[in-house]
Coordinates of C-alpha atoms in Angstrom, one line a residue:
M1 CA 14.5 -25.0 16.5
P2 CA 16.5 -27.9 17.9
P3 CA 15.0 -31.3 16.9
A4 CA 14.5 -32.5 20.5
R5 CA 12.0 -29.7 21.1
R6 CA 9.7 -31.2 18.5
R7 CA 9.7 -34.6 20.3
R8 CA 8.1 -34.0 23.7
D9 CA 8.7 -37.6 24.7
G10 CA 12.4 -37.0 24.3
H11 CA 12.7 -39.9 21.8
G12 CA 16.2 -40.3 20.5
H13 CA 18.0 -38.1 23.0
P14 CA 20.7 -39.6 25.2
G15 CA 19.1 -41.4 28.1
R16 CA 15.6 -40.0 27.6
N17 CA 14.1 -43.3 26.5
R18 CA 15.0 -44.8 29.8
R19 CA 13.9 -42.9 32.9
P20 CA 14.3 -44.9 36.0
A21 CA 13.4 -43.6 39.4
G22 CA 16.2 -43.0 42.0
P23 CA 17.6 -45.8 44.1
R24 CA 16.3 -46.8 47.5
R25 CA 17.9 -45.1 50.5
T26 CA 20.4 -47.4 52.0
G27 CA 21.8 -45.3 54.7
R28 CA 25.3 -45.8 53.4
P29 CA 27.6 -42.7 53.6
E30 CA 28.4 -43.1 49.9
D31 CA 25.9 -43.9 47.1
L32 CA 27.3 -47.1 45.7
V33 CA 25.1 -46.9 42.6
R34 CA 26.5 -43.6 41.5
R35 CA 30.0 -44.4 42.7
T36 CA 29.9 -47.5 40.4
A37 CA 28.8 -45.5 37.5
F38 CA 31.4 -42.9 38.2
D39 CA 34.2 -45.4 38.5
V40 CA 33.3 -47.0 35.1
I41 CA 33.2 -43.6 33.4
R42 CA 36.6 -42.7 34.8
A43 CA 38.0 -46.1 33.7
V44 CA 36.7 -45.4 30.2
E45 CA 38.3 -42.0 30.2
T46 CA 41.7 -42.9 31.7
R47 CA 42.3 -46.6 30.7
D48 CA 40.4 -46.8 27.4
A49 CA 38.1 -49.4 29.1
Y50 CA 34.9 -50.4 27.5
A51 CA 31.8 -49.9 29.6
N52 CA 30.0 -52.9 28.2
L53 CA 32.9 -55.1 29.5
L54 CA 33.7 -53.4 32.7
L55 CA 30.3 -52.5 34.1
P56 CA 28.9 -56.0 34.5
A57 CA 32.0 -57.0 36.5
R58 CA 31.7 -53.9 38.8
L59 CA 28.0 -54.7 39.4
R60 CA 28.9 -58.2 40.4
D61 CA 31.8 -57.2 42.6
R62 CA 29.7 -54.7 44.5
G63 CA 26.6 -56.8 44.9
L64 CA 24.4 -54.5 42.9
S65 CA 21.4 -56.2 41.3
G66 CA 17.8 -55.5 40.3
R67 CA 16.8 -51.9 40.5
D68 CA 20.2 -50.7 41.7
A69 CA 22.0 -52.4 38.8
A70 CA 19.5 -51.0 36.3
L71 CA 20.1 -47.4 37.6
A72 CA 23.9 -47.8 37.6
T73 CA 23.6 -49.0 34.0
E74 CA 21.4 -46.2 33.0
L75 CA 23.7 -43.6 34.7
T76 CA 26.8 -45.0 33.1
Y77 CA 25.6 -45.4 29.5
G78 CA 23.4 -42.3 29.6
T79 CA 26.3 -40.1 30.8
L80 CA 28.6 -41.5 28.1
R81 CA 26.0 -41.1 25.3
G82 CA 25.0 -37.6 26.3
R83 CA 28.5 -36.2 27.0
G84 CA 28.4 -33.8 24.0
T85 CA 25.1 -32.3 24.9
Y86 CA 25.8 -32.1 28.6
D87 CA 29.2 -30.4 28.0
A88 CA 27.4 -27.7 26.0
V89 CA 25.1 -27.1 29.0
L90 CA 27.8 -27.3 31.6
A91 CA 29.9 -24.8 29.7
L92 CA 27.1 -22.2 30.1
C93 CA 26.6 -23.0 33.8
S94 CA 30.3 -22.9 34.8
D95 CA 32.5 -19.9 35.4
R96 CA 35.5 -22.1 34.5
E97 CA 36.3 -23.4 31.0
L98 CA 35.6 -27.1 31.0
R99 CA 39.2 -27.9 30.0
R100 CA 40.3 -26.2 33.3
I101 CA 38.0 -28.4 35.5
D102 CA 39.8 -31.4 37.0
P103 CA 38.7 -34.5 34.9
P104 CA 37.2 -36.5 37.8
L105 CA 35.1 -33.5 38.8
L106 CA 34.0 -32.9 35.2
D107 CA 32.8 -36.5 35.0
V108 CA 30.8 -35.9 38.3
L109 CA 29.2 -32.9 36.7
R110 CA 28.3 -34.9 33.5
L111 CA 26.8 -37.6 35.7
G112 CA 24.8 -35.0 37.6
A113 CA 23.7 -33.3 34.4
H114 CA 22.4 -36.7 33.1
Q115 CA 20.4 -37.3 36.3
I116 CA 18.9 -33.8 36.2
L117 CA 18.1 -33.6 32.6
A118 CA 17.3 -37.2 31.4
T119 CA 15.9 -39.2 34.4
R120 CA 13.0 -39.0 36.7
I121 CA 15.2 -38.5 39.7
P122 CA 13.9 -35.3 41.4
P123 CA 16.3 -32.4 40.6
H124 CA 17.1 -31.7 44.3
A125 CA 18.1 -35.3 44.8
A126 CA 20.1 -35.4 41.6
V127 CA 22.0 -32.3 42.7
G128 CA 22.5 -33.5 46.2
T129 CA 23.8 -37.0 45.3
A130 CA 26.2 -35.5 42.7
V131 CA 27.5 -33.0 45.2
D132 CA 28.1 -35.8 47.7
L133 CA 30.0 -37.7 45.0
A134 CA 32.0 -34.6 44.2
R135 CA 32.9 -34.2 47.9
S136 CA 34.0 -37.8 48.0
V137 CA 36.3 -37.7 44.9
A138 CA 37.4 -34.1 44.8
G139 CA 37.0 -32.6 48.3
P140 CA 34.7 -30.0 50.0
G141 CA 35.8 -27.0 47.9
Q142 CA 35.0 -28.7 44.7
A143 CA 31.7 -29.9 46.1
K144 CA 30.6 -26.3 46.5
F145 CA 31.6 -25.6 42.9
A146 CA 29.6 -28.7 41.7
N147 CA 26.6 -27.5 43.7
A148 CA 26.7 -24.1 42.1
V149 CA 27.0 -25.5 38.6
L150 CA 24.4 -28.2 38.9
R151 CA 21.8 -25.9 40.5
K152 CA 22.1 -23.8 37.4
V153 CA 21.7 -26.9 35.2
A154 CA 18.5 -27.8 37.2
G155 CA 17.1 -24.4 36.4
R156 CA 15.8 -25.6 33.0
D157 CA 14.7 -28.9 31.5
L158 CA 16.5 -30.5 28.6
D159 CA 14.4 -29.1 25.8
A160 CA 14.9 -25.6 27.2
W161 CA 18.6 -26.1 27.3
L162 CA 18.7 -27.4 23.8
A163 CA 16.9 -24.3 22.5
I164 CA 19.9 -22.3 24.0
V165 CA 22.9 -24.5 23.3
V166 CA 22.2 -26.0 19.9
P167 CA 24.0 -23.7 17.4
Q168 CA 21.7 -22.2 14.8
G169 CA 24.6 -21.3 12.5
G170 CA 27.6 -23.3 11.3
G171 CA 25.7 -25.9 9.4
E172 CA 23.7 -29.0 9.9
A173 CA 26.6 -31.1 11.3
A174 CA 27.3 -28.6 14.1
R175 CA 23.6 -28.4 15.0
L176 CA 23.1 -32.1 15.1
S177 CA 26.3 -32.7 16.9
V178 CA 25.1 -30.9 20.0
A179 CA 21.4 -31.9 19.7
Y180 CA 22.3 -35.6 19.4
S181 CA 25.6 -35.8 21.2
H182 CA 27.8 -37.0 18.4
P183 CA 31.1 -35.4 17.3
S184 CA 30.6 -33.3 14.1
W185 CA 32.9 -35.5 12.1
I186 CA 30.8 -38.5 12.8
V187 CA 27.6 -36.7 11.9
S188 CA 29.1 -35.8 8.6
A189 CA 30.5 -39.3 8.0
L190 CA 27.1 -41.0 8.8
R191 CA 25.2 -38.5 6.6
D192 CA 27.6 -39.3 3.7
A193 CA 27.2 -43.0 4.2
L194 CA 23.4 -42.7 4.0
G195 CA 23.9 -41.3 0.5
P196 CA 20.5 -40.6 -1.1
D197 CA 18.8 -41.3 2.2
R198 CA 20.7 -38.6 4.1
G199 CA 17.4 -37.2 5.2
E200 CA 17.3 -40.1 7.7
I201 CA 20.4 -38.7 9.5
E202 CA 18.4 -37.5 12.6
A203 CA 16.6 -40.9 12.8
L204 CA 20.0 -42.6 12.7
L205 CA 21.6 -40.4 15.4
A206 CA 18.5 -40.9 17.5
A207 CA 18.8 -44.7 17.1
D208 CA 22.5 -44.5 18.2
N209 CA 21.3 -43.0 21.5
E210 CA 18.8 -45.8 22.2
R211 CA 19.8 -48.7 24.5
P212 CA 20.2 -51.7 22.2
R213 CA 18.2 -54.9 22.7
V214 CA 20.1 -57.9 23.9
T215 CA 20.1 -60.3 21.0
L216 CA 21.1 -64.0 21.4
V217 CA 22.2 -66.5 18.9
A218 CA 21.4 -70.2 19.2
R219 CA 24.5 -71.9 17.7
P220 CA 23.2 -74.5 15.2
G221 CA 23.4 -78.1 16.3
R222 CA 24.0 -77.0 19.9
A223 CA 20.8 -75.0 20.8
T224 CA 17.7 -73.7 19.1
P225 CA 15.8 -70.4 19.2
G226 CA 12.9 -72.3 20.7
E227 CA 15.0 -73.2 23.7
L228 CA 15.9 -69.6 24.1
R229 CA 12.3 -68.5 23.9
E230 CA 11.3 -71.1 26.5
A231 CA 13.9 -69.4 28.7
G232 CA 12.2 -66.0 28.3
A233 CA 13.6 -64.6 25.1
E234 CA 11.3 -63.3 22.3
P235 CA 11.4 -63.9 18.5
A236 CA 13.9 -61.9 16.6
S237 CA 13.3 -60.0 13.3
Y238 CA 15.6 -61.6 10.7
S239 CA 18.1 -64.3 11.7
P240 CA 16.8 -67.8 11.9
Y241 CA 19.0 -68.4 14.8
A242 CA 18.3 -65.3 16.8
A243 CA 16.1 -64.4 19.8
V244 CA 15.8 -61.2 21.8
L245 CA 16.1 -61.0 25.6
P246 CA 13.8 -58.2 26.8
D247 CA 15.5 -58.0 30.2
G248 CA 17.6 -59.9 32.6
D249 CA 21.0 -61.4 32.6
P250 CA 21.8 -63.6 29.5
A251 CA 23.9 -65.8 31.7
A252 CA 20.8 -66.8 33.5
I253 CA 19.9 -68.9 30.4
A254 CA 21.4 -72.4 30.5
A255 CA 22.3 -72.4 26.8
V256 CA 24.3 -69.2 27.2
R257 CA 26.0 -70.3 30.4
E258 CA 27.0 -73.5 28.6
G259 CA 28.3 -71.8 25.5
R260 CA 25.6 -73.3 23.2
A261 CA 24.2 -69.9 22.7
A262 CA 25.7 -66.4 23.0
V263 CA 25.0 -62.7 22.8
Q264 CA 25.4 -61.6 19.2
D265 CA 24.0 -58.7 17.3
E266 CA 21.6 -59.8 14.6
A267 CA 23.5 -58.1 11.8
S268 CA 26.6 -59.9 13.0
Q269 CA 24.8 -63.1 12.6
L270 CA 23.5 -62.3 9.2
V271 CA 26.8 -61.4 7.6
A272 CA 28.2 -64.8 8.8
L273 CA 25.1 -66.5 7.4
A274 CA 25.5 -64.7 4.1
L275 CA 29.0 -66.0 3.7
A276 CA 27.8 -69.5 4.5
A277 CA 25.0 -69.1 1.9
A278 CA 27.0 -67.4 -0.9
P279 CA 26.9 -69.5 -4.1
L280 CA 30.0 -71.7 -4.4
E281 CA 31.0 -74.4 -6.9
G282 CA 33.2 -77.3 -6.0
R283 CA 34.9 -78.0 -2.7
D284 CA 33.3 -76.5 0.4
A285 CA 35.4 -78.0 3.2
R286 CA 37.8 -75.3 4.4
W287 CA 36.5 -72.1 6.0
A288 CA 38.4 -69.3 7.7
D289 CA 37.8 -66.3 10.0
L290 CA 40.9 -64.2 9.9
C291 CA 40.1 -61.4 12.4
A292 CA 38.1 -63.7 14.7
G293 CA 38.4 -62.2 18.1
P294 CA 36.5 -62.1 20.4
G295 CA 34.7 -65.0 18.6
G296 CA 31.0 -64.2 18.0
K297 CA 31.0 -64.8 14.2
A298 CA 33.5 -67.6 14.6
G299 CA 31.2 -69.4 17.0
L300 CA 28.4 -69.3 14.5
L301 CA 30.5 -70.2 11.5
S302 CA 32.1 -73.1 13.3
A303 CA 28.7 -74.5 14.1
L304 CA 27.5 -74.1 10.5
A305 CA 30.7 -75.6 9.2
T306 CA 30.3 -78.7 11.4
E307 CA 26.8 -79.2 10.1
R308 CA 28.2 -79.3 6.5
D309 CA 31.2 -81.5 7.5
A310 CA 33.5 -78.5 6.9
R311 CA 36.2 -77.2 9.2
L312 CA 36.9 -73.6 10.3
L313 CA 40.3 -72.1 11.0
A314 CA 39.9 -69.0 13.2
A315 CA 42.9 -66.6 13.6
D316 CA 43.5 -63.4 15.5
L317 CA 46.6 -61.3 15.8
Q318 CA 46.3 -61.0 19.6
P319 CA 46.8 -64.2 21.6
H320 CA 44.3 -63.2 24.3
R321 CA 41.6 -62.6 21.7
A322 CA 42.5 -65.9 20.1
A323 CA 41.9 -67.5 23.5
L324 CA 38.4 -66.0 23.6
V325 CA 37.7 -67.4 20.2
A326 CA 38.7 -70.9 21.3
R327 CA 36.0 -70.7 23.9
A328 CA 33.4 -69.9 21.3
V329 CA 34.0 -72.5 18.6
D330 CA 33.3 -76.2 18.6
D331 CA 35.9 -79.0 18.8
R332 CA 36.3 -79.3 15.0
A333 CA 37.6 -75.8 14.6
A334 CA 41.2 -74.8 14.9
V335 CA 42.2 -71.5 16.5
I336 CA 45.6 -69.8 16.1
A337 CA 47.2 -66.5 16.8
A338 CA 48.3 -65.2 13.5
D339 CA 48.6 -62.0 11.4
G340 CA 46.3 -61.9 8.4
T341 CA 48.8 -59.7 6.6
V342 CA 51.6 -62.3 7.1
P343 CA 49.8 -65.4 6.2
A344 CA 50.5 -68.7 8.0
W345 CA 48.6 -70.6 5.3
R346 CA 49.2 -71.1 1.6
P347 CA 47.5 -69.1 -1.1
G348 CA 44.3 -70.7 -2.3
T349 CA 43.7 -72.7 0.9
F350 CA 40.2 -71.7 1.8
D351 CA 36.7 -72.0 0.2
R352 CA 35.0 -69.5 2.4
L353 CA 36.6 -66.7 4.4
L354 CA 35.3 -64.1 6.7
L355 CA 37.3 -60.9 7.1
D356 CA 35.8 -58.6 9.8
V357 CA 38.5 -56.0 9.7
P358 CA 39.6 -53.6 12.5
C359 CA 37.7 -50.4 12.1
T360 CA 36.5 -47.3 13.9
G361 CA 33.4 -49.1 15.3
L362 CA 31.1 -46.3 14.3
G363 CA 28.4 -48.9 13.6
A364 CA 28.3 -50.0 17.3
L365 CA 27.8 -46.6 19.0
R366 CA 24.6 -47.9 20.7
R367 CA 26.6 -50.6 22.5
R368 CA 29.8 -48.7 22.9
P369 CA 28.8 -45.0 23.3
E370 CA 32.2 -44.0 24.5
S371 CA 33.7 -44.9 21.1
R372 CA 32.3 -41.6 19.7
W373 CA 34.6 -39.6 22.0
R374 CA 37.6 -42.0 21.8
R375 CA 38.8 -41.4 18.2
G376 CA 39.0 -38.6 15.7
P377 CA 38.7 -38.6 11.9
E378 CA 42.4 -39.4 11.7
A379 CA 41.7 -42.9 12.8
V380 CA 40.0 -43.7 9.5
A381 CA 43.1 -42.8 7.6
E382 CA 45.3 -44.7 10.1
L383 CA 43.3 -47.9 9.7
G384 CA 43.0 -47.7 5.9
P385 CA 46.3 -49.4 5.0
L386 CA 45.6 -52.3 7.4
Q387 CA 42.1 -52.8 6.0
R388 CA 43.4 -52.9 2.4
G389 CA 46.3 -55.2 3.3
L390 CA 44.1 -57.6 5.1
L391 CA 41.6 -57.7 2.2
R392 CA 44.4 -58.3 -0.4
H393 CA 45.8 -61.2 1.5
A394 CA 42.3 -62.6 2.2
L395 CA 41.5 -62.7 -1.5
D396 CA 44.7 -64.5 -2.2
A397 CA 43.9 -67.0 0.6
V398 CA 40.8 -68.4 -1.1
R399 CA 40.9 -70.7 -4.1
P400 CA 39.5 -69.8 -7.5
G401 CA 35.7 -69.9 -7.0
G402 CA 36.1 -69.2 -3.3
V403 CA 34.3 -66.4 -1.5
V404 CA 35.5 -63.7 0.9
A405 CA 33.0 -61.7 3.1
Y406 CA 34.6 -58.3 3.8
V407 CA 32.8 -56.9 6.9
T408 CA 33.1 -53.8 9.0
C409 CA 31.2 -52.6 12.0
S410 CA 31.3 -49.1 10.5
P411 CA 29.3 -47.5 7.7
H412 CA 32.0 -44.9 7.0
L413 CA 32.6 -44.9 3.2
A414 CA 36.3 -44.8 3.6
E415 CA 36.2 -48.1 5.6
T416 CA 33.7 -49.8 3.4
R417 CA 33.1 -49.5 -0.3
V418 CA 36.2 -47.3 -0.8
V419 CA 38.4 -50.0 0.6
V420 CA 36.8 -52.7 -1.5
D421 CA 36.9 -50.6 -4.7
D422 CA 40.5 -49.6 -4.1
V423 CA 41.7 -53.3 -3.6
L424 CA 39.7 -54.5 -6.6
R425 CA 40.9 -51.7 -8.9
G426 CA 43.2 -53.3 -11.5
R427 CA 42.3 -56.8 -10.3
D428 CA 40.4 -58.9 -12.8
D429 CA 40.2 -62.1 -10.9
V430 CA 37.4 -61.1 -8.4
D431 CA 33.7 -60.7 -8.9
R432 CA 31.4 -58.7 -6.6
L433 CA 28.4 -60.8 -5.6
D434 CA 25.0 -59.3 -4.9
A435 CA 25.1 -59.2 -1.1
P436 CA 21.5 -58.0 -0.6
A437 CA 20.3 -60.8 -2.8
V438 CA 22.2 -63.4 -0.8
L439 CA 20.9 -61.9 2.4
A440 CA 17.3 -62.1 1.1
G441 CA 17.8 -65.9 0.8
V442 CA 19.0 -66.0 4.5
A443 CA 16.4 -63.6 5.9
P444 CA 13.4 -63.3 3.5
G445 CA 11.8 -60.3 5.4
L446 CA 15.0 -58.2 5.3
T447 CA 14.8 -54.9 3.4
G448 CA 16.6 -51.6 3.4
V449 CA 20.2 -52.9 3.1
G450 CA 20.9 -51.3 -0.2
E451 CA 20.6 -52.1 -3.9
G452 CA 23.8 -54.0 -4.2
P453 CA 26.4 -55.2 -4.8
Y454 CA 27.2 -54.2 -1.2
A455 CA 24.9 -54.4 1.9
Q456 CA 24.6 -51.9 4.7
F457 CA 22.7 -52.5 7.9
W458 CA 21.4 -49.5 10.0
P459 CA 20.3 -49.1 13.6
H460 CA 17.3 -47.0 12.7
R461 CA 16.0 -49.4 10.0
H462 CA 16.9 -52.8 11.4
G463 CA 17.6 -52.3 15.1
T464 CA 21.1 -53.7 14.6
D465 CA 24.6 -52.4 14.4
A466 CA 25.5 -50.5 11.2
M467 CA 27.4 -53.4 9.7
F468 CA 28.7 -53.4 6.1
L469 CA 29.1 -56.5 3.9
A470 CA 30.7 -57.1 0.6
L471 CA 30.8 -60.7 -0.9
L472 CA 33.7 -61.2 -3.2
R473 CA 34.3 -64.3 -5.3
R474 CA 37.6 -65.3 -6.9
K475 CA 37.0 -66.1 -10.5
D476 CA 37.5 -69.7 -11.7
A477 CA 40.8 -70.4 -13.3
I478 CA 39.1 -70.7 -16.7
G479 CA 37.2 -67.4 -16.2

């Protein structure tokens, strides 16, 4: 029996934790709310756009706010999250193979399926608005096809469809892939990363389909969590600099508008804090962030460095990302566009160094649901040489006694402990520090990140991205 049928509240299924009512009637010939969601979904599909970056701009440009903005957001993210499940349903309701349906029309059908199966919008209204959208983007003939398909979708609720479309053979990964709308290869990779706790895989997949909380960071010396709470935020769970915004626009908070605070996942804050707290002997004046764009961790590190009279060098390969970093750091930090595999600095320059390497992003599927459909398993192998090269050069860039934090926003074993183990194999000048122990000093209430030496955050345990941390210290020259 599919897992969703055992959860009558729909917990963990794409979009079912957020069930807004439909928009107010505006009298406009085209529903701007749904058109906005559709346009963002199409941009994700055709231009590799990121919904979390594009949608806010579209909402502002089109004057959507309040209830309409909330619905457009739900329809966009819910459709992107639920695509795998909705495609399985649509395949049974269409007399055409999905690959033969024009891509814009297919996205309309996915959007309609989400409205029908995962919101409180009445089925007849969900079908009608989707058919209107199909007519607008694909013409009258395709609108008739959309009407026929979506009426079939509306014939059952989501639990009933899951009982039909979730495969009972083919193994656990195939079953969970449809039930929780994740590609099979990601299900397998996440299950492997859980290791002995692989029984938590359904809870993890369900957490990936929850809308994440908006977590803020008060940059030390520039803002305080108390200031954020006075502006409407709530206490966070772990980071001493974090606060959670239950709703509303972060930019409405003065500290965020002024760059003294920012949106930053709590795990992202904690890995930066762990680097700053890692035991170090001797000089502690030169810090670095070598893959710094777009600047969240660099902003926090630069504030911490300034408090200790240290200085941060932040580097990113892409000039436009380096420009974003420059907006996030304070005046004492230096920002350059540079390639971490072709160092612009001498060996042994830094005391502390953060290396948040390019990765598949499987740890951020809550915030970037489209990422699960964007890459295949080959991306892991393609990124591996870059990740290893960056780590080798990062270790050479710190002095004896210096510390490197190797970080990924992915729990995939081939991007995390395998990379670290491969780089350190045959190298006797690096020690692995106990990352969970260091984190315990930063966030005393934090548990469930592993037994060491590495630390792994999880959405279903911590309400954060699935971020990995290894703390690596160069041995002293004598050692």
